[in-house]
Amino acid sequence: MPDFFARRVEGRLAHCEGLSSSVLYQRLRELASSGIIAPSADGYELTRLGTALRDALRPLDEWAIAWAQEQEHDDQDPTET
């Protein structure tokens, strides 16, 4: 049975084309079984391992966002300003 967290995540990701509820729930189960997230009163929360992983991935996420913004800027028509 989908829980509150999964429904909340599903709601946020509903606009992501190709992400089905079954895939979302499968990923949540995999993350839980890997020790990345754990059940909580609100659904799931990051474990110590999950928090460490998030902190390690944050710089990569920031780089990817900056890179994507640069690509978007480079792809703009120079006559459009």
PDB file of C-alpha atoms in Angstrom:
ATOM      1  CA  MET A   1       0.000   0.000   0.000  1.00  0.00           C
ATOM      2  CA  PRO A   2       1.473   3.390  -0.960  1.00  0.00           C
ATOM      3  CA  ASP A   3       2.236   5.553   2.050  1.00  0.00           C
ATOM      4  CA  PHE A   4       2.015   9.308   2.569  1.00  0.00           C
ATOM      5  CA  PHE A   5       5.628   9.978   1.567  1.00  0.00           C
ATOM      6  CA  ALA A   6       5.326   7.959  -1.603  1.00  0.00           C
ATOM      7  CA  ARG A   7       2.104   9.768  -2.546  1.00  0.00           C
ATOM      8  CA  ARG A   8       3.747  13.132  -1.801  1.00  0.00           C
ATOM      9  CA  VAL A   9       6.793  12.231  -3.916  1.00  0.00           C
ATOM     10  CA  GLU A  10       4.536  10.886  -6.634  1.00  0.00           C
ATOM     11  CA  GLY A  11       2.642  14.162  -6.644  1.00  0.00           C
ATOM     12  CA  ARG A  12       5.856  16.129  -7.038  1.00  0.00           C
ATOM     13  CA  LEU A  13       7.127  13.838  -9.765  1.00  0.00           C
ATOM     14  CA  ALA A  14       3.833  13.440 -11.605  1.00  0.00           C
ATOM     15  CA  HIS A  15       5.062  15.784 -14.320  1.00  0.00           C
ATOM     16  CA  CYS A  16       8.064  13.525 -15.004  1.00  0.00           C
ATOM     17  CA  GLU A  17       7.170  11.661 -18.144  1.00  0.00           C
ATOM     18  CA  GLY A  18       7.626   7.917 -17.880  1.00  0.00           C
ATOM     19  CA  LEU A  19       7.740   7.654 -14.066  1.00  0.00           C
ATOM     20  CA  SER A  20       5.017   5.266 -13.004  1.00  0.00           C
ATOM     21  CA  SER A  21       3.791   4.763  -9.458  1.00  0.00           C
ATOM     22  CA  SER A  22       5.073   1.191  -9.482  1.00  0.00           C
ATOM     23  CA  VAL A  23       8.593   2.371 -10.393  1.00  0.00           C
ATOM     24  CA  LEU A  24       8.484   5.020  -7.676  1.00  0.00           C
ATOM     25  CA  TYR A  25       7.414   2.511  -5.018  1.00  0.00           C
ATOM     26  CA  GLN A  26      10.022   0.009  -6.220  1.00  0.00           C
ATOM     27  CA  ARG A  27      12.753   2.658  -5.905  1.00  0.00           C
ATOM     28  CA  LEU A  28      11.573   3.595  -2.415  1.00  0.00           C
ATOM     29  CA  ARG A  29      11.746  -0.068  -1.379  1.00  0.00           C
ATOM     30  CA  GLU A  30      15.237  -0.398  -2.877  1.00  0.00           C
ATOM     31  CA  LEU A  31      16.452   2.729  -1.090  1.00  0.00           C
ATOM     32  CA  ALA A  32      15.019   1.439   2.179  1.00  0.00           C
ATOM     33  CA  SER A  33      16.562  -2.004   1.775  1.00  0.00           C
ATOM     34  CA  SER A  34      19.922  -0.362   0.977  1.00  0.00           C
ATOM     35  CA  GLY A  35      19.796   1.687   4.160  1.00  0.00           C
ATOM     36  CA  ILE A  36      19.498   5.052   2.396  1.00  0.00           C
ATOM     37  CA  ILE A  37      16.029   5.834   3.776  1.00  0.00           C
ATOM     38  CA  ALA A  38      14.055   4.452   6.705  1.00  0.00           C
ATOM     39  CA  PRO A  39      10.361   4.470   7.590  1.00  0.00           C
ATOM     40  CA  SER A  40       9.240   7.376   9.752  1.00  0.00           C
ATOM     41  CA  ALA A  41       6.005   8.865  11.013  1.00  0.00           C
ATOM     42  CA  ASP A  42       5.773  10.942   7.808  1.00  0.00           C
ATOM     43  CA  GLY A  43       6.690   8.116   5.444  1.00  0.00           C
ATOM     44  CA  TYR A  44      10.466   7.937   5.048  1.00  0.00           C
ATOM     45  CA  GLU A  45      13.501   9.864   6.169  1.00  0.00           C
ATOM     46  CA  LEU A  46      17.157   9.790   5.250  1.00  0.00           C
ATOM     47  CA  THR A  47      19.354   7.594   7.392  1.00  0.00           C
ATOM     48  CA  ARG A  48      22.903   8.598   8.349  1.00  0.00           C
ATOM     49  CA  LEU A  49      24.045   6.831   5.196  1.00  0.00           C
ATOM     50  CA  GLY A  50      21.421   8.661   3.140  1.00  0.00           C
ATOM     51  CA  THR A  51      22.445  11.995   4.611  1.00  0.00           C
ATOM     52  CA  ALA A  52      26.109  11.301   3.831  1.00  0.00           C
ATOM     53  CA  LEU A  53      25.182  10.319   0.278  1.00  0.00           C
ATOM     54  CA  ARG A  54      23.084  13.463  -0.172  1.00  0.00           C
ATOM     55  CA  ASP A  55      25.948  15.613   1.102  1.00  0.00           C
ATOM     56  CA  ALA A  56      28.416  13.863  -1.209  1.00  0.00           C
ATOM     57  CA  LEU A  57      26.157  14.300  -4.247  1.00  0.00           C
ATOM     58  CA  ARG A  58      25.243  17.935  -3.575  1.00  0.00           C
ATOM     59  CA  PRO A  59      28.350  19.380  -5.333  1.00  0.00           C
ATOM     60  CA  LEU A  60      27.647  17.209  -8.387  1.00  0.00           C
ATOM     61  CA  ASP A  61      24.052  18.434  -8.412  1.00  0.00           C
ATOM     62  CA  GLU A  62      25.190  22.059  -8.209  1.00  0.00           C
ATOM     63  CA  TRP A  63      27.648  21.502 -11.054  1.00  0.00           C
ATOM     64  CA  ALA A  64      24.975  19.846 -13.205  1.00  0.00           C
ATOM     65  CA  ILE A  65      22.553  22.722 -12.661  1.00  0.00           C
ATOM     66  CA  ALA A  66      25.215  25.304 -13.536  1.00  0.00           C
ATOM     67  CA  TRP A  67      26.242  23.323 -16.625  1.00  0.00           C
ATOM     68  CA  ALA A  68      22.641  23.000 -17.812  1.00  0.00           C
ATOM     69  CA  GLN A  69      22.107  26.729 -17.360  1.00  0.00           C
ATOM     70  CA  GLU A  70      25.250  27.438 -19.387  1.00  0.00           C
ATOM     71  CA  GLN A  71      24.043  25.121 -22.143  1.00  0.00           C
ATOM     72  CA  GLU A  72      20.667  26.809 -22.169  1.00  0.00           C
ATOM     73  CA  HIS A  73      22.349  30.207 -22.390  1.00  0.00           C
ATOM     74  CA  ASP A  74      24.692  29.025 -25.178  1.00  0.00           C
ATOM     75  CA  ASP A  75      21.762  27.598 -27.141  1.00  0.00           C
ATOM     76  CA  GLN A  76      19.836  30.878 -27.167  1.00  0.00           C
ATOM     77  CA  ASP A  77      19.587  32.726 -30.438  1.00  0.00           C
ATOM     78  CA  PRO A  78      22.028  35.661 -30.214  1.00  0.00           C
ATOM     79  CA  THR A  79      19.437  37.860 -31.910  1.00  0.00           C
ATOM     80  CA  GLU A  80      17.043  37.217 -28.997  1.00  0.00           C
ATOM     81  CA  THR A  81      17.758  39.398 -25.984  1.00  0.00           C
TER      82      THR A  81
END
